[in-house]
């Protein structure tokens, strides 16, 4: 089976926050960062997004640049990558604009959530619900299913809980981190990797492979050293 490449694409403030304390407050993305994000997403067969991010933002990222759409067509990819939301609870309101967007929707969830959620049936009409375990998500199963369905390139767009889970499963090959020249502060503001944390000796280390600077913004590309 061909290996799936997984790239994390996240932007954070110079003090390491991926959003302000209020997750609904608009973020500081500018034109260069949006273009960078759009290019990275345009390479994906599937994007992974945490349920917290979909609940906070309401929509998934959609490619609009005609050149990037044409390049996808030449590569034989659908106009938009599949958006796969990761949710243990299935607490996803059908009123979210995400469920009206013209994209293929998957939801990775658990068997328990499918049985206990009051809107499983309604969600099944608007998304492909895929169980990856009884109570916990088994990423090995998720990656096998993606490979069977022809997914070769995954872009993980956060937030911090989803990224932590993928780091824990050793699934991240490389990282694109944008550093916004701004300070949000706030003990409760999320960071690129949440979860329980790692002890430094077993923490994943990174190798810097590329840097770009646009005005005061930095784009850093790292490879994970496993
Ligand atoms: N600056 C950036 O580039 C960027 C990018 C993305 C997001 N954000 C911001 O980050 C914030 C959200 O981050 P977050 O860390 O709170 O949320 P998140 O990672 O987007 O979502 C967390 C939720 O995802 C589900 N989930 C994640 N890992 C799981 C696993 N292994 N198994 C089962 N479910 C799993 C759970 O959903 P359920 O609760 O449904 O069970 C969990 O509560 C928002 O403010 C968003 O705007 C910023």
Coordinates of C-alpha atoms and ligand atoms in Angstrom, one line a residue:
X1 CA 0.0 0.0 0.0
X2 CA 1.4 3.4 -0.9
X3 CA 2.4 5.6 2.1
X4 CA 0.3 8.6 2.8
X5 CA 2.2 11.9 3.4
X6 CA 0.8 14.1 6.2
X7 CA 1.7 17.7 6.4
X8 CA 0.5 20.0 9.2
X9 CA -0.2 23.6 8.1
X10 CA -0.7 26.0 11.0
X11 CA -0.2 29.7 11.7
X12 CA 0.7 31.0 15.2
X13 CA 1.5 34.3 16.8
X14 CA 5.1 35.1 17.8
X15 CA 4.1 34.0 21.3
X16 CA 2.9 30.6 20.0
X17 CA -0.9 31.0 20.0
X18 CA -3.1 29.7 17.1
X19 CA -6.1 31.8 18.2
X20 CA -7.0 34.4 20.8
X21 CA -8.6 33.3 24.1
X22 CA -12.0 33.8 22.4
X23 CA -11.8 31.1 19.7
X24 CA -14.4 33.0 17.6
X25 CA -12.4 36.2 17.4
X26 CA -11.1 36.6 13.8
X27 CA -7.5 35.6 13.4
X28 CA -4.6 37.7 12.0
X29 CA -4.1 35.9 8.6
X30 CA -3.0 38.3 5.8
X31 CA -2.7 37.9 2.0
X32 CA 0.6 36.1 2.0
X33 CA -0.5 33.6 4.7
X34 CA -3.8 33.0 2.9
X35 CA -2.0 32.3 -0.4
X36 CA 0.4 30.0 1.4
X37 CA -2.4 28.1 3.0
X38 CA -4.3 27.9 -0.2
X39 CA -1.3 26.5 -2.0
X40 CA -0.7 23.9 0.7
X41 CA -4.3 22.8 0.7
X42 CA -4.4 22.6 -3.1
X43 CA -1.8 19.7 -2.8
X44 CA -4.1 17.7 -0.6
X45 CA -6.4 14.8 -1.4
X46 CA -7.9 15.2 2.1
X47 CA -7.7 17.7 4.8
X48 CA -8.1 16.8 8.5
X49 CA -9.8 19.3 10.8
X50 CA -10.6 19.0 14.5
X51 CA -14.3 19.4 15.4
X52 CA -13.3 22.3 17.7
X53 CA -12.1 24.2 14.7
X54 CA -15.2 23.5 12.6
X55 CA -17.4 24.6 15.5
X56 CA -15.3 27.8 16.0
X57 CA -15.0 28.7 12.3
X58 CA -18.2 27.2 10.8
X59 CA -16.7 26.5 7.4
X60 CA -13.9 24.5 5.9
X61 CA -11.2 26.0 3.7
X62 CA -12.0 26.1 0.0
X63 CA -9.6 26.7 -2.9
X64 CA -10.6 29.5 -5.3
X65 CA -7.4 30.4 -7.1
X66 CA -8.0 29.3 -10.8
X67 CA -4.4 28.3 -11.3
X68 CA -4.4 26.0 -8.3
X69 CA -7.8 24.5 -9.4
X70 CA -6.4 23.9 -12.9
X71 CA -3.3 22.2 -11.4
X72 CA -5.5 19.9 -9.4
X73 CA -7.5 19.0 -12.5
X74 CA -4.2 18.2 -14.4
X75 CA -3.2 16.0 -11.5
X76 CA -6.5 14.2 -11.6
X77 CA -7.7 15.5 -8.3
X78 CA -11.2 16.7 -7.5
X79 CA -11.6 20.5 -7.4
X80 CA -11.7 20.5 -3.6
X81 CA -10.0 18.0 -1.3
X82 CA -12.2 15.9 1.0
X83 CA -12.7 17.6 4.4
X84 CA -12.5 15.0 7.1
X85 CA -13.7 16.3 10.5
X86 CA -12.4 14.4 13.6
X87 CA -14.9 14.2 16.4
X88 CA -15.2 11.8 19.4
X89 CA -18.6 13.3 20.4
X90 CA -20.3 14.0 17.1
X91 CA -21.5 17.2 18.6
X92 CA -21.7 19.0 15.3
X93 CA -24.7 21.2 14.6
X94 CA -26.3 20.7 11.2
X95 CA -26.7 24.5 11.1
X96 CA -23.0 24.9 10.5
X97 CA -22.4 26.5 7.1
X98 CA -19.8 23.6 6.6
X99 CA -22.7 21.3 5.9
X100 CA -23.8 23.5 2.9
X101 CA -20.4 23.8 1.3
X102 CA -19.7 22.2 -2.0
X103 CA -17.1 19.7 -0.7
X104 CA -17.0 16.0 0.0
X105 CA -17.4 15.5 3.8
X106 CA -16.1 12.7 6.0
X107 CA -16.3 12.5 9.7
X108 CA -13.9 10.2 11.7
X109 CA -15.6 9.2 14.9
X110 CA -16.2 6.4 17.3
X111 CA -18.8 3.6 17.5
X112 CA -19.9 4.9 20.9
X113 CA -20.6 8.4 19.4
X114 CA -22.6 6.8 16.5
X115 CA -24.8 4.9 19.0
X116 CA -25.2 7.7 21.5
X117 CA -25.5 10.8 19.3
X118 CA -29.1 12.1 18.7
X119 CA -28.3 13.3 15.2
X120 CA -26.4 10.4 13.7
X121 CA -29.0 9.8 11.1
X122 CA -29.1 13.4 10.0
X123 CA -25.3 13.6 9.9
X124 CA -25.2 10.4 7.7
X125 CA -27.2 12.3 5.1
X126 CA -24.6 15.1 4.8
X127 CA -21.3 13.3 5.5
X128 CA -19.6 10.0 5.3
X129 CA -19.4 8.8 8.9
X130 CA -16.4 6.5 9.5
X131 CA -15.8 4.8 12.8
X132 CA -12.2 4.3 13.9
X133 CA -12.7 2.5 17.1
X134 CA -15.2 2.0 20.0
X135 CA -14.3 4.9 22.3
X136 CA -10.9 6.1 21.0
X137 CA -9.8 6.9 17.5
X138 CA -7.4 4.3 16.0
X139 CA -5.3 6.3 13.5
X140 CA -3.9 3.1 12.0
X141 CA -7.4 2.2 10.9
X142 CA -8.0 5.7 9.7
X143 CA -4.8 5.6 7.6
X144 CA -5.7 2.2 6.1
X145 CA -9.1 3.4 5.1
X146 CA -7.7 6.5 3.5
X147 CA -5.1 4.5 1.6
X148 CA -7.8 2.0 0.4
X149 CA -9.7 5.0 -0.9
X150 CA -6.8 6.4 -2.9
X151 CA -5.7 9.2 -0.5
X152 CA -2.0 9.9 -0.9
X153 CA -1.6 13.4 0.6
X154 CA -3.2 14.6 3.8
X155 CA -3.0 18.2 5.1
X156 CA -3.9 18.6 8.8
X157 CA -5.2 22.0 9.6
X158 CA -5.5 21.8 13.3
X159 CA -6.5 22.8 15.9
X160 CA -4.1 21.9 18.7
X161 CA -6.0 18.8 20.0
X162 CA -6.1 17.1 16.6
X163 CA -2.4 17.9 16.0
X164 CA -1.5 16.4 19.4
X165 CA -3.4 13.2 18.5
X166 CA -1.5 12.9 15.2
X167 CA 1.8 13.6 16.8
X168 CA 1.1 10.9 19.4
X169 CA 0.3 8.5 16.5
X170 CA 3.6 9.5 14.8
X171 CA 1.7 10.3 11.6
X172 CA 3.1 13.8 10.8
X173 CA 5.9 13.8 8.2
X174 CA 6.3 17.6 7.9
X175 CA 5.1 20.9 9.3
X176 CA 4.5 24.3 7.8
X177 CA 4.3 26.9 10.6
X178 CA 3.6 30.5 9.8
X179 CA 4.7 33.0 12.5
X180 CA 2.5 36.0 12.6
X181 CA 4.2 39.2 13.9
X182 CA 1.7 39.7 16.7
X183 CA 1.3 38.7 20.4
X184 CA -2.1 37.3 21.5
X185 CA -1.1 36.1 25.0
X186 CA -3.7 34.3 27.2
X187 CA -3.1 31.2 29.3
X188 CA -6.2 29.6 27.7
X189 CA -5.4 30.5 24.1
X190 CA -4.8 27.3 22.1
X191 CA -1.3 26.4 20.8
X192 CA -0.3 24.3 17.8
X193 CA -0.1 21.1 19.9
X194 CA -2.3 20.6 22.9
X195 CA -2.9 17.2 24.5
X196 CA -0.9 16.0 27.5
X197 CA 2.5 17.0 26.2
X198 CA 5.7 15.0 25.8
X199 CA 8.7 14.5 28.0
X200 CA 11.6 16.2 26.3
X201 CA 13.6 13.0 25.8
X202 CA 10.8 11.4 23.8
X203 CA 9.4 14.6 22.2
X204 CA 9.4 14.5 18.4
X205 CA 12.3 16.6 17.1
X206 CA 12.3 18.5 13.9
X207 CA 14.7 19.4 11.2
X208 CA 14.3 22.8 9.5
X209 CA 14.3 22.3 5.7
X210 CA 13.1 25.6 4.4
X211 CA 12.3 29.2 5.5
X212 CA 10.6 32.1 3.8
X213 CA 10.1 35.7 4.9
X214 CA 7.4 38.0 3.7
X215 CA 7.7 41.4 5.4
X216 CA 7.6 40.6 9.2
X217 CA 6.0 37.1 8.6
X218 CA 8.0 33.9 8.6
X219 CA 7.1 30.6 7.0
X220 CA 9.0 27.7 8.5
X221 CA 9.1 24.2 7.0
X222 CA 10.2 21.4 9.2
X223 CA 10.5 17.6 8.8
X224 CA 9.7 15.4 11.7
X225 CA 12.7 13.2 12.8
X226 CA 11.3 9.8 13.9
Ligands
LIG1 N1 -4.0 29.5 13.5 C1 -4.3 28.4 12.9 O1 -3.7 28.0 11.9 C2 -5.5 27.5 13.3 C3 -5.8 26.4 12.7 C4 -6.9 25.6 13.1 C5 -7.6 26.0 14.2 N2 -7.3 27.1 14.9 C6 -8.0 27.5 16.1 O2 -7.8 26.5 17.1 C7 -9.0 26.5 17.9 C8 -9.5 25.1 18.0 O3 -8.4 24.2 18.5 P1 -8.7 23.1 19.5 O4 -7.4 22.5 19.9 O5 -9.6 23.6 20.6 O6 -9.6 22.1 18.7 P2 -9.5 21.1 17.5 O7 -8.3 20.3 17.5 O8 -9.9 21.8 16.2 O9 -10.7 20.2 17.9 C9 -10.8 19.4 19.1 C10 -11.8 18.4 18.9 O10 -11.5 17.5 17.8 C11 -11.9 16.2 18.1 N3 -10.7 15.4 18.2 C12 -9.4 15.8 18.1 N4 -8.6 14.8 18.3 C13 -9.4 13.7 18.4 C14 -9.1 12.3 18.6 N5 -7.9 11.8 18.6 N6 -10.2 11.5 18.8 C15 -11.4 12.0 18.8 N7 -11.7 13.3 18.6 C16 -10.7 14.1 18.4 C17 -12.7 16.3 19.4 O11 -14.0 16.6 19.0 P3 -15.3 16.4 19.8 O12 -15.3 17.4 20.9 O13 -16.4 16.6 18.9 O14 -15.3 15.0 20.4 C18 -12.0 17.5 20.1 O15 -12.8 18.1 21.1 C19 -10.0 27.4 17.2 O16 -10.0 28.6 17.9 C20 -9.5 27.6 15.8 O17 -9.9 28.8 15.2 C21 -6.2 27.9 14.5

